[in-house]
Amino acid sequence: SSGTMFFFGRLSYADADEDHPHGHSRFEPIGGIVVGLSLILLSIVIIIQGSINIIRQPEKFFHPILLIALIIGIVLKLAVYYHTKKVNKEIDSKGLDALIKDTLNDIYISVGASIGIIGILVGVPVLDAVAGIIVSIVVLWYGLHITRDNFGYLLGKAPKEEVQDNIRELILEVDEVNGVHDFIVFYDGSMLEVESHIEVSNELSLQKAHDIETLVVNKLTDCENVSDAHIHIDPIDVEE
């Protein structure tokens, strides 16, 4: 999963070109979908294998090295999880968000495997399969969640109301902007695009109105998560 997100993450930051004038930000949610689908497939395989083991109950043996390796793996994955989460608070990457959930799933799987090994140690080997199935159901839920979210980024879903309200307030902060309507914010890949009509006085010159439009566009695209803004000027009688 880390290799997948590194590959697609690098592609998503490639500069816009003649064939892709809006850039390549959609590569990032594609990587998230690949991670999500891989989690779904992994969880299904583990559920099937765990069910077979419950029925057949194959003979299993305890080895302390396996338990030690799993504990070390859990500690390392926890370090990766918290570090990645801290970094993503600053850059708000949808790909890293998927990777964070994937790392958490790795921790769940390792904890489940550790419980299974302890079950073998105390003479309850079936605990290995049962723990594996329970953890896999959690992993399946995360995989479905990651896949759904990243399909949403590709298909242009709207961000949270709080994000939309903040962007609307940014527009209204500009002098001479008296109102906003037909306001739309949506994801274009991992980045946001804004479409809006802004209301300005019909007594302004064409040049002045154009300058206001340019100022609004620049103010919005200066936001790290906004890639483009399309603003339409609507002249109104401010005295009415």
Short mmCIF file of C-alpha atoms in Angstrom, two decimals:
data_model
loop_
_atom_site.label_atom_id
_atom_site.label_comp_id
_atom_site.label_asym_id
_atom_site.label_seq_id
_atom_site.Cartn_x
_atom_site.Cartn_y
_atom_site.Cartn_z
CA SER A 1 0.00 0.00 0.00
CA SER A 2 2.83 2.41 0.79
CA GLY A 3 4.40 1.70 -2.61
CA THR A 4 1.04 2.19 -4.33
CA MET A 5 0.42 5.57 -2.71
CA PHE A 6 4.03 6.67 -3.32
CA PHE A 7 3.63 5.86 -7.03
CA PHE A 8 0.23 7.48 -7.50
CA GLY A 9 1.10 10.34 -5.14
CA ARG A 10 4.11 11.31 -7.26
CA LEU A 11 1.98 11.20 -10.41
CA SER A 12 -0.68 13.44 -8.84
CA TYR A 13 1.85 16.26 -8.26
CA ALA A 14 3.01 16.33 -11.88
CA ASP A 15 2.56 19.73 -13.51
CA ALA A 16 -0.35 20.43 -15.84
CA ASP A 17 0.41 19.86 -19.52
CA GLU A 18 -1.28 20.21 -22.90
CA ASP A 19 -3.16 16.92 -22.54
CA HIS A 20 -4.05 17.51 -18.87
CA PRO A 21 -4.64 21.26 -18.43
CA HIS A 22 -6.16 20.75 -14.97
CA GLY A 23 -3.18 18.76 -13.73
CA HIS A 24 -3.00 15.17 -12.51
CA SER A 25 -4.58 15.35 -9.05
CA ARG A 26 -7.01 12.53 -9.88
CA PHE A 27 -4.16 10.04 -9.69
CA GLU A 28 -4.20 10.30 -5.90
CA PRO A 29 -7.77 9.01 -5.38
CA ILE A 30 -7.07 6.31 -8.00
CA GLY A 31 -4.28 5.14 -5.70
CA GLY A 32 -6.72 5.26 -2.78
CA ILE A 33 -9.16 3.05 -4.72
CA VAL A 34 -6.37 0.52 -5.42
CA VAL A 35 -5.56 0.43 -1.68
CA GLY A 36 -9.24 0.08 -0.76
CA LEU A 37 -9.84 -2.76 -3.22
CA SER A 38 -6.71 -4.58 -2.04
CA LEU A 39 -8.02 -4.41 1.55
CA ILE A 40 -11.39 -5.78 0.45
CA LEU A 41 -9.70 -8.67 -1.38
CA LEU A 42 -7.36 -9.39 1.55
CA SER A 43 -10.20 -9.43 4.07
CA ILE A 44 -12.30 -11.79 1.94
CA VAL A 45 -9.37 -14.20 1.57
CA ILE A 46 -8.72 -14.20 5.34
CA ILE A 47 -12.42 -14.70 6.14
CA ILE A 48 -12.59 -17.69 3.77
CA GLN A 49 -9.36 -19.19 5.12
CA GLY A 50 -10.44 -18.62 8.72
CA SER A 51 -13.79 -20.33 8.08
CA ILE A 52 -12.01 -23.32 6.55
CA ASN A 53 -9.66 -23.53 9.56
CA ILE A 54 -12.59 -23.49 12.00
CA ILE A 55 -14.15 -26.44 10.15
CA ARG A 56 -10.95 -28.48 9.62
CA GLN A 57 -9.09 -27.34 12.78
CA PRO A 58 -5.57 -28.06 11.48
CA GLU A 59 -2.85 -28.74 14.04
CA LYS A 60 -0.91 -25.63 15.04
CA PHE A 61 2.21 -25.04 17.12
CA PHE A 62 3.26 -22.10 19.26
CA HIS A 63 6.60 -20.39 18.61
CA PRO A 64 7.70 -17.36 20.67
CA ILE A 65 9.58 -15.80 17.75
CA LEU A 66 6.31 -15.32 15.87
CA LEU A 67 4.75 -13.48 18.82
CA ILE A 68 7.85 -11.30 19.30
CA ALA A 69 7.93 -10.43 15.60
CA LEU A 70 4.25 -9.46 15.67
CA ILE A 71 4.71 -7.25 18.75
CA ILE A 72 7.68 -5.48 17.11
CA GLY A 73 5.60 -5.06 13.95
CA ILE A 74 2.73 -3.52 15.93
CA VAL A 75 5.06 -1.01 17.60
CA LEU A 76 6.62 -0.02 14.26
CA LYS A 77 3.23 0.28 12.56
CA LEU A 78 1.96 2.47 15.42
CA ALA A 79 4.94 4.79 14.89
CA VAL A 80 4.19 4.94 11.14
CA TYR A 81 0.49 5.54 11.83
CA TYR A 82 1.00 8.49 14.18
CA HIS A 83 3.76 10.04 12.06
CA THR A 84 1.70 9.81 8.86
CA LYS A 85 -1.35 11.20 10.65
CA LYS A 86 0.70 14.14 11.91
CA VAL A 87 2.08 14.90 8.43
CA ASN A 88 -1.36 14.63 6.85
CA LYS A 89 -2.78 17.26 9.20
CA GLU A 90 -0.54 19.74 7.38
CA ILE A 91 -1.00 18.64 3.75
CA ASP A 92 -4.50 17.03 3.85
CA SER A 93 -3.67 14.36 1.27
CA LYS A 94 -6.49 11.99 0.33
CA GLY A 95 -3.91 9.37 -0.60
CA LEU A 96 -2.21 9.62 2.79
CA ASP A 97 -5.63 9.40 4.44
CA ALA A 98 -6.12 6.04 2.71
CA LEU A 99 -2.61 4.98 3.76
CA ILE A 100 -3.35 5.93 7.38
CA LYS A 101 -6.42 3.69 7.39
CA ASP A 102 -4.44 0.92 5.72
CA THR A 103 -1.72 1.16 8.39
CA LEU A 104 -4.40 0.97 11.08
CA ASN A 105 -5.73 -2.17 9.41
CA ASP A 106 -2.23 -3.68 9.48
CA ILE A 107 -2.18 -3.07 13.23
CA TYR A 108 -5.58 -4.74 13.65
CA ILE A 109 -4.40 -7.75 11.63
CA SER A 110 -1.21 -8.06 13.70
CA VAL A 111 -3.18 -7.80 16.95
CA GLY A 112 -5.56 -10.50 15.70
CA ALA A 113 -2.66 -12.74 14.76
CA SER A 114 -1.10 -12.17 18.20
CA ILE A 115 -4.36 -13.18 19.88
CA GLY A 116 -4.41 -16.31 17.71
CA ILE A 117 -0.85 -17.25 18.71
CA ILE A 118 -1.70 -16.74 22.38
CA GLY A 119 -4.74 -18.96 21.83
CA ILE A 120 -2.45 -21.70 20.53
CA LEU A 121 -0.23 -21.23 23.59
CA VAL A 122 -3.13 -21.65 26.06
CA GLY A 123 -4.62 -24.60 24.18
CA VAL A 124 -7.40 -22.83 22.25
CA PRO A 125 -6.09 -22.92 18.66
CA VAL A 126 -9.49 -22.11 17.16
CA LEU A 127 -9.01 -18.60 18.59
CA ASP A 128 -6.56 -17.95 15.75
CA ALA A 129 -9.22 -18.40 13.06
CA VAL A 130 -11.93 -16.61 15.04
CA ALA A 131 -9.72 -13.57 15.72
CA GLY A 132 -8.69 -13.52 12.06
CA ILE A 133 -12.31 -13.46 10.88
CA ILE A 134 -13.30 -10.70 13.33
CA VAL A 135 -10.34 -8.53 12.32
CA SER A 136 -11.02 -9.19 8.64
CA ILE A 137 -14.57 -7.90 8.99
CA VAL A 138 -13.14 -4.64 10.38
CA VAL A 139 -10.62 -4.51 7.52
CA LEU A 140 -13.42 -5.14 5.02
CA TRP A 141 -15.38 -2.19 6.44
CA TYR A 142 -12.33 0.09 6.13
CA GLY A 143 -11.68 -1.12 2.59
CA LEU A 144 -15.23 -0.35 1.53
CA HIS A 145 -15.02 3.06 3.23
CA ILE A 146 -11.72 3.97 1.53
CA THR A 147 -12.98 2.83 -1.88
CA ARG A 148 -16.25 4.73 -1.55
CA ASP A 149 -14.55 7.97 -0.45
CA ASN A 150 -12.00 7.93 -3.25
CA PHE A 151 -14.62 7.18 -5.90
CA GLY A 152 -16.36 10.28 -4.54
CA TYR A 153 -13.24 12.40 -5.11
CA LEU A 154 -13.07 11.15 -8.70
CA LEU A 155 -16.76 11.75 -9.36
CA GLY A 156 -16.78 15.31 -8.03
CA LYS A 157 -18.49 15.00 -4.66
CA ALA A 158 -18.99 18.11 -2.52
CA PRO A 159 -16.76 18.69 0.53
CA LYS A 160 -18.12 19.12 4.05
CA GLU A 161 -20.43 22.06 4.74
CA GLU A 162 -17.76 23.61 6.97
CA VAL A 163 -15.30 23.71 4.06
CA GLN A 164 -17.92 25.24 1.76
CA ASP A 165 -18.83 27.89 4.34
CA ASN A 166 -15.16 28.86 4.78
CA ILE A 167 -14.74 29.31 1.02
CA ARG A 168 -17.94 31.35 0.78
CA GLU A 169 -16.67 33.61 3.59
CA LEU A 170 -13.39 34.13 1.73
CA ILE A 171 -15.34 35.43 -1.28
CA LEU A 172 -17.47 37.75 0.85
CA GLU A 173 -14.34 39.21 2.48
CA VAL A 174 -13.42 40.88 -0.82
CA ASP A 175 -14.44 44.56 -0.96
CA GLU A 176 -17.29 45.38 -3.36
CA VAL A 177 -18.66 41.81 -3.25
CA ASN A 178 -22.22 42.21 -1.95
CA GLY A 179 -23.44 38.63 -2.22
CA VAL A 180 -22.89 35.14 -3.52
CA HIS A 181 -25.26 32.76 -5.30
CA ASP A 182 -25.14 29.66 -7.53
CA PHE A 183 -22.23 28.64 -5.31
CA ILE A 184 -20.74 25.18 -5.93
CA VAL A 185 -17.62 23.50 -4.50
CA PHE A 186 -16.59 20.02 -5.63
CA TYR A 187 -13.62 17.69 -5.69
CA ASP A 188 -11.61 17.37 -8.89
CA GLY A 189 -9.48 14.44 -7.81
CA SER A 190 -7.90 15.33 -4.49
CA MET A 191 -8.25 19.09 -5.06
CA LEU A 192 -11.25 21.41 -4.90
CA GLU A 193 -12.77 23.52 -7.64
CA VAL A 194 -15.10 26.45 -6.99
CA GLU A 195 -17.86 27.83 -9.19
CA SER A 196 -19.80 30.88 -8.06
CA HIS A 197 -21.67 34.00 -9.09
CA ILE A 198 -20.72 37.13 -7.16
CA GLU A 199 -22.89 40.22 -6.89
CA VAL A 200 -21.28 43.64 -7.44
CA SER A 201 -22.68 47.12 -7.96
CA ASN A 202 -23.95 47.84 -11.48
CA GLU A 203 -22.34 51.27 -11.18
CA LEU A 204 -18.82 49.82 -11.31
CA SER A 205 -16.81 50.09 -14.50
CA LEU A 206 -16.17 46.95 -16.52
CA GLN A 207 -12.49 47.14 -15.60
CA LYS A 208 -13.25 47.46 -11.90
CA ALA A 209 -15.63 44.49 -12.00
CA HIS A 210 -13.00 42.45 -13.82
CA ASP A 211 -10.40 43.38 -11.19
CA ILE A 212 -12.74 42.18 -8.43
CA GLU A 213 -13.28 38.89 -10.26
CA THR A 214 -9.52 38.43 -10.61
CA LEU A 215 -9.00 39.22 -6.92
CA VAL A 216 -11.60 36.63 -5.88
CA VAL A 217 -10.06 33.96 -8.13
CA ASN A 218 -6.55 34.65 -6.79
CA LYS A 219 -7.78 34.63 -3.19
CA LEU A 220 -9.40 31.23 -3.68
CA THR A 221 -6.58 29.57 -5.63
CA ASP A 222 -4.10 30.74 -3.00
CA CYS A 223 -5.76 28.17 -0.72
CA GLU A 224 -3.69 24.98 -0.72
CA ASN A 225 -6.65 22.70 -1.42
CA VAL A 226 -8.25 24.78 -4.22
CA SER A 227 -6.90 24.14 -7.71
CA ASP A 228 -9.24 26.35 -9.76
CA ALA A 229 -12.07 28.85 -9.42
CA HIS A 230 -14.65 30.00 -11.97
CA ILE A 231 -16.33 33.28 -11.02
CA HIS A 232 -19.20 34.99 -12.84
CA ILE A 233 -19.95 38.67 -12.21
CA ASP A 234 -23.61 39.63 -11.62
CA PRO A 235 -24.26 43.40 -11.57
CA ILE A 236 -26.98 44.47 -9.12
CA ASP A 237 -28.56 47.68 -7.89
CA VAL A 238 -27.10 47.90 -4.39
CA GLU A 239 -29.57 50.65 -3.38
CA GLU A 240 -32.60 48.38 -3.76
#
